PDB file of C-alpha atoms in Angstrom:
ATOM      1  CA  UNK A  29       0.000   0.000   0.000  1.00  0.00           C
ATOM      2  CA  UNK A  30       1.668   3.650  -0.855  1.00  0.00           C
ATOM      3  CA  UNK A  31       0.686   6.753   0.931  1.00  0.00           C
ATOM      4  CA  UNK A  32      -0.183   9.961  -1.053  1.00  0.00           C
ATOM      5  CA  UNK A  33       2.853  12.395  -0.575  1.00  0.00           C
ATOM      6  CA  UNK A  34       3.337  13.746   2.637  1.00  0.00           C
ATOM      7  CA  UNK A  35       4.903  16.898   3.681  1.00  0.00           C
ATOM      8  CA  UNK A  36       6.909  16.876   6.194  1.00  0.00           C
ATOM      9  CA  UNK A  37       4.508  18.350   8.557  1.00  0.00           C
ATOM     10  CA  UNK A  38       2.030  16.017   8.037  1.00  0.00           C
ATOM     11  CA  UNK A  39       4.643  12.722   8.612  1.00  0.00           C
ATOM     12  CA  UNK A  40       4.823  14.648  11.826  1.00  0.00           C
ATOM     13  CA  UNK A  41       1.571  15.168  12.772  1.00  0.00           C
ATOM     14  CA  UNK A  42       0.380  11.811  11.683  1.00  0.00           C
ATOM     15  CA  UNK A  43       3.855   9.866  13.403  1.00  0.00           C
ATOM     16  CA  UNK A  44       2.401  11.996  16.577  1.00  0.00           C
ATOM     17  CA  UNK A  45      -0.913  10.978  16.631  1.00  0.00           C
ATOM     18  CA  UNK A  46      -0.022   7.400  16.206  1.00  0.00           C
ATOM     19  CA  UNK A  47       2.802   7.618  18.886  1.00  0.00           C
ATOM     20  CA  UNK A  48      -0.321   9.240  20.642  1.00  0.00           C
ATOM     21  CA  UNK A  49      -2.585   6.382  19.894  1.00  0.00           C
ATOM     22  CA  UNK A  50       0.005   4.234  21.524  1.00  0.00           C
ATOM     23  CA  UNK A  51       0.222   5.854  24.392  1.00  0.00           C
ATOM     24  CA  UNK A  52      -3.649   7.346  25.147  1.00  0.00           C
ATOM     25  CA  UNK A  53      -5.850   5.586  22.833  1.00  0.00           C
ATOM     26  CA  UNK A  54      -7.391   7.460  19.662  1.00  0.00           C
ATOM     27  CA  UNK A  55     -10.358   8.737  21.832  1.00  0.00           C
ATOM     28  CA  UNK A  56      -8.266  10.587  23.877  1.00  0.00           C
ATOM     29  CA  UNK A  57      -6.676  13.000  21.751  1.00  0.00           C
ATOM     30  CA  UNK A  58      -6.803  16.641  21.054  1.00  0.00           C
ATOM     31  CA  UNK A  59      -5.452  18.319  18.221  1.00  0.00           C
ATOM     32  CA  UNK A  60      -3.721  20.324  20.799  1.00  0.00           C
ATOM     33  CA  UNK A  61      -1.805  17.218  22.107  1.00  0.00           C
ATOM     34  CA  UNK A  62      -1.027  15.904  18.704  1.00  0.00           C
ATOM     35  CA  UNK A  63       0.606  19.429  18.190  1.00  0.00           C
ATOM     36  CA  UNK A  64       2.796  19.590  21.007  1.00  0.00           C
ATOM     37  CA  UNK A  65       4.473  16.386  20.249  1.00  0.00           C
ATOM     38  CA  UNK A  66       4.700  17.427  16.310  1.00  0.00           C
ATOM     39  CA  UNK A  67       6.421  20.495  17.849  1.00  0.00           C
ATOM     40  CA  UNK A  68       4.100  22.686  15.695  1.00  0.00           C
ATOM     41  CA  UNK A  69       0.726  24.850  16.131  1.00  0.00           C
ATOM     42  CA  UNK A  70      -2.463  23.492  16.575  1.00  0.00           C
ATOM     43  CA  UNK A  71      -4.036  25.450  13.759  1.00  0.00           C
ATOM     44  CA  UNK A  72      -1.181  23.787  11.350  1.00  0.00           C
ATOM     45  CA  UNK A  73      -2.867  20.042  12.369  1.00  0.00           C
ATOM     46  CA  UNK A  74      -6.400  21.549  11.571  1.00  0.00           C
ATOM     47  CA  UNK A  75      -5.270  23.130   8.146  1.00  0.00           C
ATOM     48  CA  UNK A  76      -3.681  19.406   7.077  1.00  0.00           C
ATOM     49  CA  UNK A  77      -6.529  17.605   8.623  1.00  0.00           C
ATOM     50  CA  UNK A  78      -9.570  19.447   9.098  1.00  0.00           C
ATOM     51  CA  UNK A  79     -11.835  16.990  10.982  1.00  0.00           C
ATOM     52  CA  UNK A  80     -11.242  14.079  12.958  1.00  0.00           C
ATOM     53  CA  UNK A  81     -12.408  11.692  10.052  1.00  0.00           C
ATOM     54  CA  UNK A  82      -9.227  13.223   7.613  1.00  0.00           C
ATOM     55  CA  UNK A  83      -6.916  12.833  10.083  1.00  0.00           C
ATOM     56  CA  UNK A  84      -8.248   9.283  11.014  1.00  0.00           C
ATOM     57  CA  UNK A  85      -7.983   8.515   7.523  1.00  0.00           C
ATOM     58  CA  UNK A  86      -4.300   9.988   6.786  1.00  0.00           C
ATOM     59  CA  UNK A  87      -3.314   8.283   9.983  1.00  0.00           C
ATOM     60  CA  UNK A  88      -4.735   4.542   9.069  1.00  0.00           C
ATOM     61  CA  UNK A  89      -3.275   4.949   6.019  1.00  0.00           C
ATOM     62  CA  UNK A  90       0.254   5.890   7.003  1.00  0.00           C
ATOM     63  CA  UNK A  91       0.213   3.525   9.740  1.00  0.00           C
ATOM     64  CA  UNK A  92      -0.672   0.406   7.190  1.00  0.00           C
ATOM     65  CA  UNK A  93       2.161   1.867   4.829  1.00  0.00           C
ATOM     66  CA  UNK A  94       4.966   2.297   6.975  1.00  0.00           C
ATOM     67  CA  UNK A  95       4.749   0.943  10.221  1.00  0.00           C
ATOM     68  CA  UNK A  96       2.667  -2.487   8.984  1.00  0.00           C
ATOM     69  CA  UNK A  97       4.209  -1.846   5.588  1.00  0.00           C
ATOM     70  CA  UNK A  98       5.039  -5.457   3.873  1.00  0.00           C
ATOM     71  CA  UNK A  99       7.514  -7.294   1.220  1.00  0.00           C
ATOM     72  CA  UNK A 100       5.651  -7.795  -1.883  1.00  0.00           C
ATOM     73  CA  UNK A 101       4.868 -11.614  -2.295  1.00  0.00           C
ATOM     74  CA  UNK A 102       6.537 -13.511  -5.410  1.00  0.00           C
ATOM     75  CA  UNK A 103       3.901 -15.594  -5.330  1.00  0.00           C
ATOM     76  CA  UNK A 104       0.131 -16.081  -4.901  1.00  0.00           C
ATOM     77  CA  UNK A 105       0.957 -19.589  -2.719  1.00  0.00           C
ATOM     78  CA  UNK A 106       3.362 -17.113  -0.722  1.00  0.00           C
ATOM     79  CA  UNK A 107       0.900 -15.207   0.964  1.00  0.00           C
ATOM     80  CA  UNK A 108       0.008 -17.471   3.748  1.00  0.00           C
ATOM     81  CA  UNK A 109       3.381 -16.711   5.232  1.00  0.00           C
ATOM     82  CA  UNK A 110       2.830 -13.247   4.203  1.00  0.00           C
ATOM     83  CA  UNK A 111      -0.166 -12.800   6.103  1.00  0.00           C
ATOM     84  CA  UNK A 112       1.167 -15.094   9.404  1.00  0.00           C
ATOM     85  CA  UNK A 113       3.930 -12.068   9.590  1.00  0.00           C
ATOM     86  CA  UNK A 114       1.097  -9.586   9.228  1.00  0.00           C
ATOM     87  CA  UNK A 115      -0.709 -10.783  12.052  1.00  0.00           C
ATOM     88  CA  UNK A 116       2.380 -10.922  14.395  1.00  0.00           C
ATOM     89  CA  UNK A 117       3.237  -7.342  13.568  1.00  0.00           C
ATOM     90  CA  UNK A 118      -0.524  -6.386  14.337  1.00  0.00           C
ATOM     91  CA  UNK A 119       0.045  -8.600  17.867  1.00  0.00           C
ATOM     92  CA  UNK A 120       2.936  -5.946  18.764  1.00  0.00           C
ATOM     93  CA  UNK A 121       1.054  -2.978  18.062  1.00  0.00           C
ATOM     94  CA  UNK A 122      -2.346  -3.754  19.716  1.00  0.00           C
ATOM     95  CA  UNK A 123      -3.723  -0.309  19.571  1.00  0.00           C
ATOM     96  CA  UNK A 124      -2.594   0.834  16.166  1.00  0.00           C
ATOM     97  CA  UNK A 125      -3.844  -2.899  14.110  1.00  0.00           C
ATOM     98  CA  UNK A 126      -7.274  -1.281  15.938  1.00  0.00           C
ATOM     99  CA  UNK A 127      -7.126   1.973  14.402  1.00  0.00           C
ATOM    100  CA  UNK A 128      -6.424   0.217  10.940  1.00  0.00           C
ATOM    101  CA  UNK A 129      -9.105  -2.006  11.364  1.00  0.00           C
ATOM    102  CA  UNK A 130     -11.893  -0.254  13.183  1.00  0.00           C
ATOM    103  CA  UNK A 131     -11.235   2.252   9.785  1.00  0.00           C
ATOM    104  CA  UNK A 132     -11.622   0.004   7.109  1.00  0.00           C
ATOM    105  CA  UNK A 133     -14.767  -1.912   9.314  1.00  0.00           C
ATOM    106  CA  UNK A 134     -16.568   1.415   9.672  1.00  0.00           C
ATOM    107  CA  UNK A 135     -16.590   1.880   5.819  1.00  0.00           C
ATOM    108  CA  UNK A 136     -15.388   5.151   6.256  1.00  0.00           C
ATOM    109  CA  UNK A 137     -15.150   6.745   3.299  1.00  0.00           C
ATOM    110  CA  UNK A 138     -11.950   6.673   1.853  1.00  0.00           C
ATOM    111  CA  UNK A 139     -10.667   4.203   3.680  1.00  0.00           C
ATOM    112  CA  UNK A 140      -8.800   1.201   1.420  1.00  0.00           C
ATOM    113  CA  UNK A 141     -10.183  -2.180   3.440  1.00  0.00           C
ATOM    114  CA  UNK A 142      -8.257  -4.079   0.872  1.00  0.00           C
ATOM    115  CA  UNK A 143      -4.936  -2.435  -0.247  1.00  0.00           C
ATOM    116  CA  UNK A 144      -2.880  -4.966  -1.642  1.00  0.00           C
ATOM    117  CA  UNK A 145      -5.751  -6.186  -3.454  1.00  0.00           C
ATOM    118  CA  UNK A 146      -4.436  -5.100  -7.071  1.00  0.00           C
ATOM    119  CA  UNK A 147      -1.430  -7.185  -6.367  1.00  0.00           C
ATOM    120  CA  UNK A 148      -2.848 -10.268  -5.524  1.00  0.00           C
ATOM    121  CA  UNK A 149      -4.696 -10.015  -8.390  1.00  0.00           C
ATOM    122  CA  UNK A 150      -1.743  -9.624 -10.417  1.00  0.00           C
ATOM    123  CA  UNK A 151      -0.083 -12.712  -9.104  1.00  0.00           C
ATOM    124  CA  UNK A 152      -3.239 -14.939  -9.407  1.00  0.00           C
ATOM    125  CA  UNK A 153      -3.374 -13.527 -12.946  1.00  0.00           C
ATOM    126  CA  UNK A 154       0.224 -14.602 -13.473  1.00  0.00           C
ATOM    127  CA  UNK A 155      -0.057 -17.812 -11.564  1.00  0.00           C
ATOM    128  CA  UNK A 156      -3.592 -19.296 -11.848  1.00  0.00           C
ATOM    129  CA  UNK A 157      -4.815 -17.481 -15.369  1.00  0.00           C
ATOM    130  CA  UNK A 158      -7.592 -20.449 -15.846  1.00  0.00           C
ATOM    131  CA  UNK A 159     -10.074 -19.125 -13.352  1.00  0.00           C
ATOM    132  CA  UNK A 160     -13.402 -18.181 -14.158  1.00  0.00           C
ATOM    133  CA  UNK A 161     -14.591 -14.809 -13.335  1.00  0.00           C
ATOM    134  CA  UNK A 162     -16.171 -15.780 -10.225  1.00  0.00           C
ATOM    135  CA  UNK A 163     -13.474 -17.985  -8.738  1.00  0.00           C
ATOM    136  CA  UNK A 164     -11.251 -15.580  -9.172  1.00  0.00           C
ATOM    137  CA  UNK A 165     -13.284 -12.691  -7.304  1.00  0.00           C
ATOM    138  CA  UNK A 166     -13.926 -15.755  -4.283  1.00  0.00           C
ATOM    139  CA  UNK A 167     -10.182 -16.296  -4.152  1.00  0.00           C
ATOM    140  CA  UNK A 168      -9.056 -12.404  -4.021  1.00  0.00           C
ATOM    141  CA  UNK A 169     -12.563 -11.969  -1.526  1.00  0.00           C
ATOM    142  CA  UNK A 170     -11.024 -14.679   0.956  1.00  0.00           C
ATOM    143  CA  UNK A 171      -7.255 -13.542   0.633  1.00  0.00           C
ATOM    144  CA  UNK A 172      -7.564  -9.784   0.673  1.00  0.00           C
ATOM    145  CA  UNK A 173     -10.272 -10.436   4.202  1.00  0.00           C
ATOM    146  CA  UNK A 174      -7.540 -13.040   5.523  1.00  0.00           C
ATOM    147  CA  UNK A 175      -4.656 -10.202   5.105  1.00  0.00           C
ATOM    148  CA  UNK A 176      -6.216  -7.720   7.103  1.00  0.00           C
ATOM    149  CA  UNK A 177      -6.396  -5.633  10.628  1.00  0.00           C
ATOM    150  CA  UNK A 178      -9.775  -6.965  10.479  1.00  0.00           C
ATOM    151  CA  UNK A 179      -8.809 -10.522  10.577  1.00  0.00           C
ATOM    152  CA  UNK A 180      -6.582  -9.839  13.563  1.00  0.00           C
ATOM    153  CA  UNK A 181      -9.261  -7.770  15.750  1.00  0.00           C
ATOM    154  CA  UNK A 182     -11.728 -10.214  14.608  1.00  0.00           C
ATOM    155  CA  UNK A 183      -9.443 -13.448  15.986  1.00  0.00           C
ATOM    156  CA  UNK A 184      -8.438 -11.345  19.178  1.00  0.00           C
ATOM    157  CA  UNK A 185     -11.721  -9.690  20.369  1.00  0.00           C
ATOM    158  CA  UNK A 186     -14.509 -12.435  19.316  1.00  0.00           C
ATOM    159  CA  UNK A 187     -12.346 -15.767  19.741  1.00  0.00           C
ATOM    160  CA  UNK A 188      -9.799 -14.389  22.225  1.00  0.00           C
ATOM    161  CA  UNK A 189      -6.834 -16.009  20.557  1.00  0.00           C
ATOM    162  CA  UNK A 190      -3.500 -15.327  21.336  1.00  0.00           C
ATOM    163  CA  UNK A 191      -0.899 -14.068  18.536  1.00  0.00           C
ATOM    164  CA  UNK A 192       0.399 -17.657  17.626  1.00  0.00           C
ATOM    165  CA  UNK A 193      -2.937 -18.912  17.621  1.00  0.00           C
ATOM    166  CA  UNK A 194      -4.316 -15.942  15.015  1.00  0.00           C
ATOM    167  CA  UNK A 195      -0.975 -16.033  12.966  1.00  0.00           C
ATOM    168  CA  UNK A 196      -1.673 -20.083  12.407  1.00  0.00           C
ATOM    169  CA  UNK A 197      -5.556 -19.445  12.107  1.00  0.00           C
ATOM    170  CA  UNK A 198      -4.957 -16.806   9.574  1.00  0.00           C
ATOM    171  CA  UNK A 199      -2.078 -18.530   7.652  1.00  0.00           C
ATOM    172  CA  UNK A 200      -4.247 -21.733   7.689  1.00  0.00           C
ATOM    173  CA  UNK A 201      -7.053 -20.285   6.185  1.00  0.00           C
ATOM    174  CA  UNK A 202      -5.644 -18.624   3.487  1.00  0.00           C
ATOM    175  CA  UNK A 203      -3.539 -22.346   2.552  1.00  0.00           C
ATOM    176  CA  UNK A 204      -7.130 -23.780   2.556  1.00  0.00           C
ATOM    177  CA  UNK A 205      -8.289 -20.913   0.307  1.00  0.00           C
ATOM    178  CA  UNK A 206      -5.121 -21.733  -2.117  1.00  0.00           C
ATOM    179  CA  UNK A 207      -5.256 -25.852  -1.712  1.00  0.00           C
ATOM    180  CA  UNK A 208      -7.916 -25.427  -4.233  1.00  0.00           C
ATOM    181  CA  UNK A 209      -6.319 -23.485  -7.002  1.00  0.00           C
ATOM    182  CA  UNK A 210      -3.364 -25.401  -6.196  1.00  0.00           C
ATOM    183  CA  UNK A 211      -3.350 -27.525  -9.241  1.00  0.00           C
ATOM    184  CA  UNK A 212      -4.376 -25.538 -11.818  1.00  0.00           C
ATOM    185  CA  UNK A 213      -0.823 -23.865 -11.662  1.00  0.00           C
ATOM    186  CA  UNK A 214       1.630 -24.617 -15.020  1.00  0.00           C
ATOM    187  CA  UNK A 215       4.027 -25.149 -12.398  1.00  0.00           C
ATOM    188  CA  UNK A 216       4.142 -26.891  -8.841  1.00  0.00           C
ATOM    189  CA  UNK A 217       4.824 -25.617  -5.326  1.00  0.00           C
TER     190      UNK A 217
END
């Protein structure tokens, strides 16, 4: 997932307000508290982010880009292991894999609940190229859900799993999602 541009003021407000995040819980956060630790005035966070929804947004967004940021997969049958280390970096940060998640749940608007969708599709496209239309949609559906904040708050909150628990749950799922494409590759795994 890429971020739009930044300015250097607005790495620092966002890299505050996550820090804050950390520290306070998103709830719990002025605009004059996310200035102070950007070291810059509080009107300068309301002219980047105007409401509480933008700067939501820019944050979730940076967050999933740089501090949850991934390696591109290789291939489509690597993304179980992808998505096992995606669930043990959301394990460290708690609070942040919330804000991510509780973003893209919401349907706020704007928000990308499936970012590395595109590539997945490319690989599948490059891997698997004799699925029908619908297959194909069931297989990027499952995967892009799978490889999400979602997955994680969803496995910690309703099921109360720990983070080797979620990270095999997650990374099993997705090889039972790909065990059925698995043959229909030119080449073997």
């Amino acid at each position: 997932m890429t971020v739009p541009e930044l300015s250097g003021t607005q790495a620092a407000i966002l890299a505050a307000y996550a820090e804050l995040i950390e520290e306070l819980g998103s709830d719990d956060v002025s605009y004059r508290v996310i200035a102070r630790r950007a070291g810059i005035a509080e009107r300068t966070v309301f002219r980047n982010y105007p409401t509480r929804v933008d700067l939501l947004l820019a944050t979730a967004a940076w967050i999933e880009a740089t501090l949850f940021a991934r390696e591109e997969s290789h291939s489509i049958f690597d993304i179980p292991l992808a998505i096992r280390d995606a669930m043990n970096r959301y394990d460290e940060r708690p609070e942040l894999a919330h804000v991510v998640a509780e973003t893209a749940m919401r349907g706020v608007s704007g928000a990308a609940p499936s970012p590395d969708r595109a590539h997945l599709e490319r690989l599948l496209d490059a891997e698997v190229p004799s699925l029908d239309a619908a297959q194909r949609r069931a297989v990027i559906a499952a995967l892009s859900h799978l490889d999400s904040a979602g997955t994680w708050v969803t496995f910690r909150r309703e099921f109360g799993m720990d983070r080797r628990d979620i990270a095999d749950a997650a990374a099993w799922a997705a090889e039972a999602v790909l065990d059925n494409i698995r043959d229909r590759t030119s080449f073997r795994h």
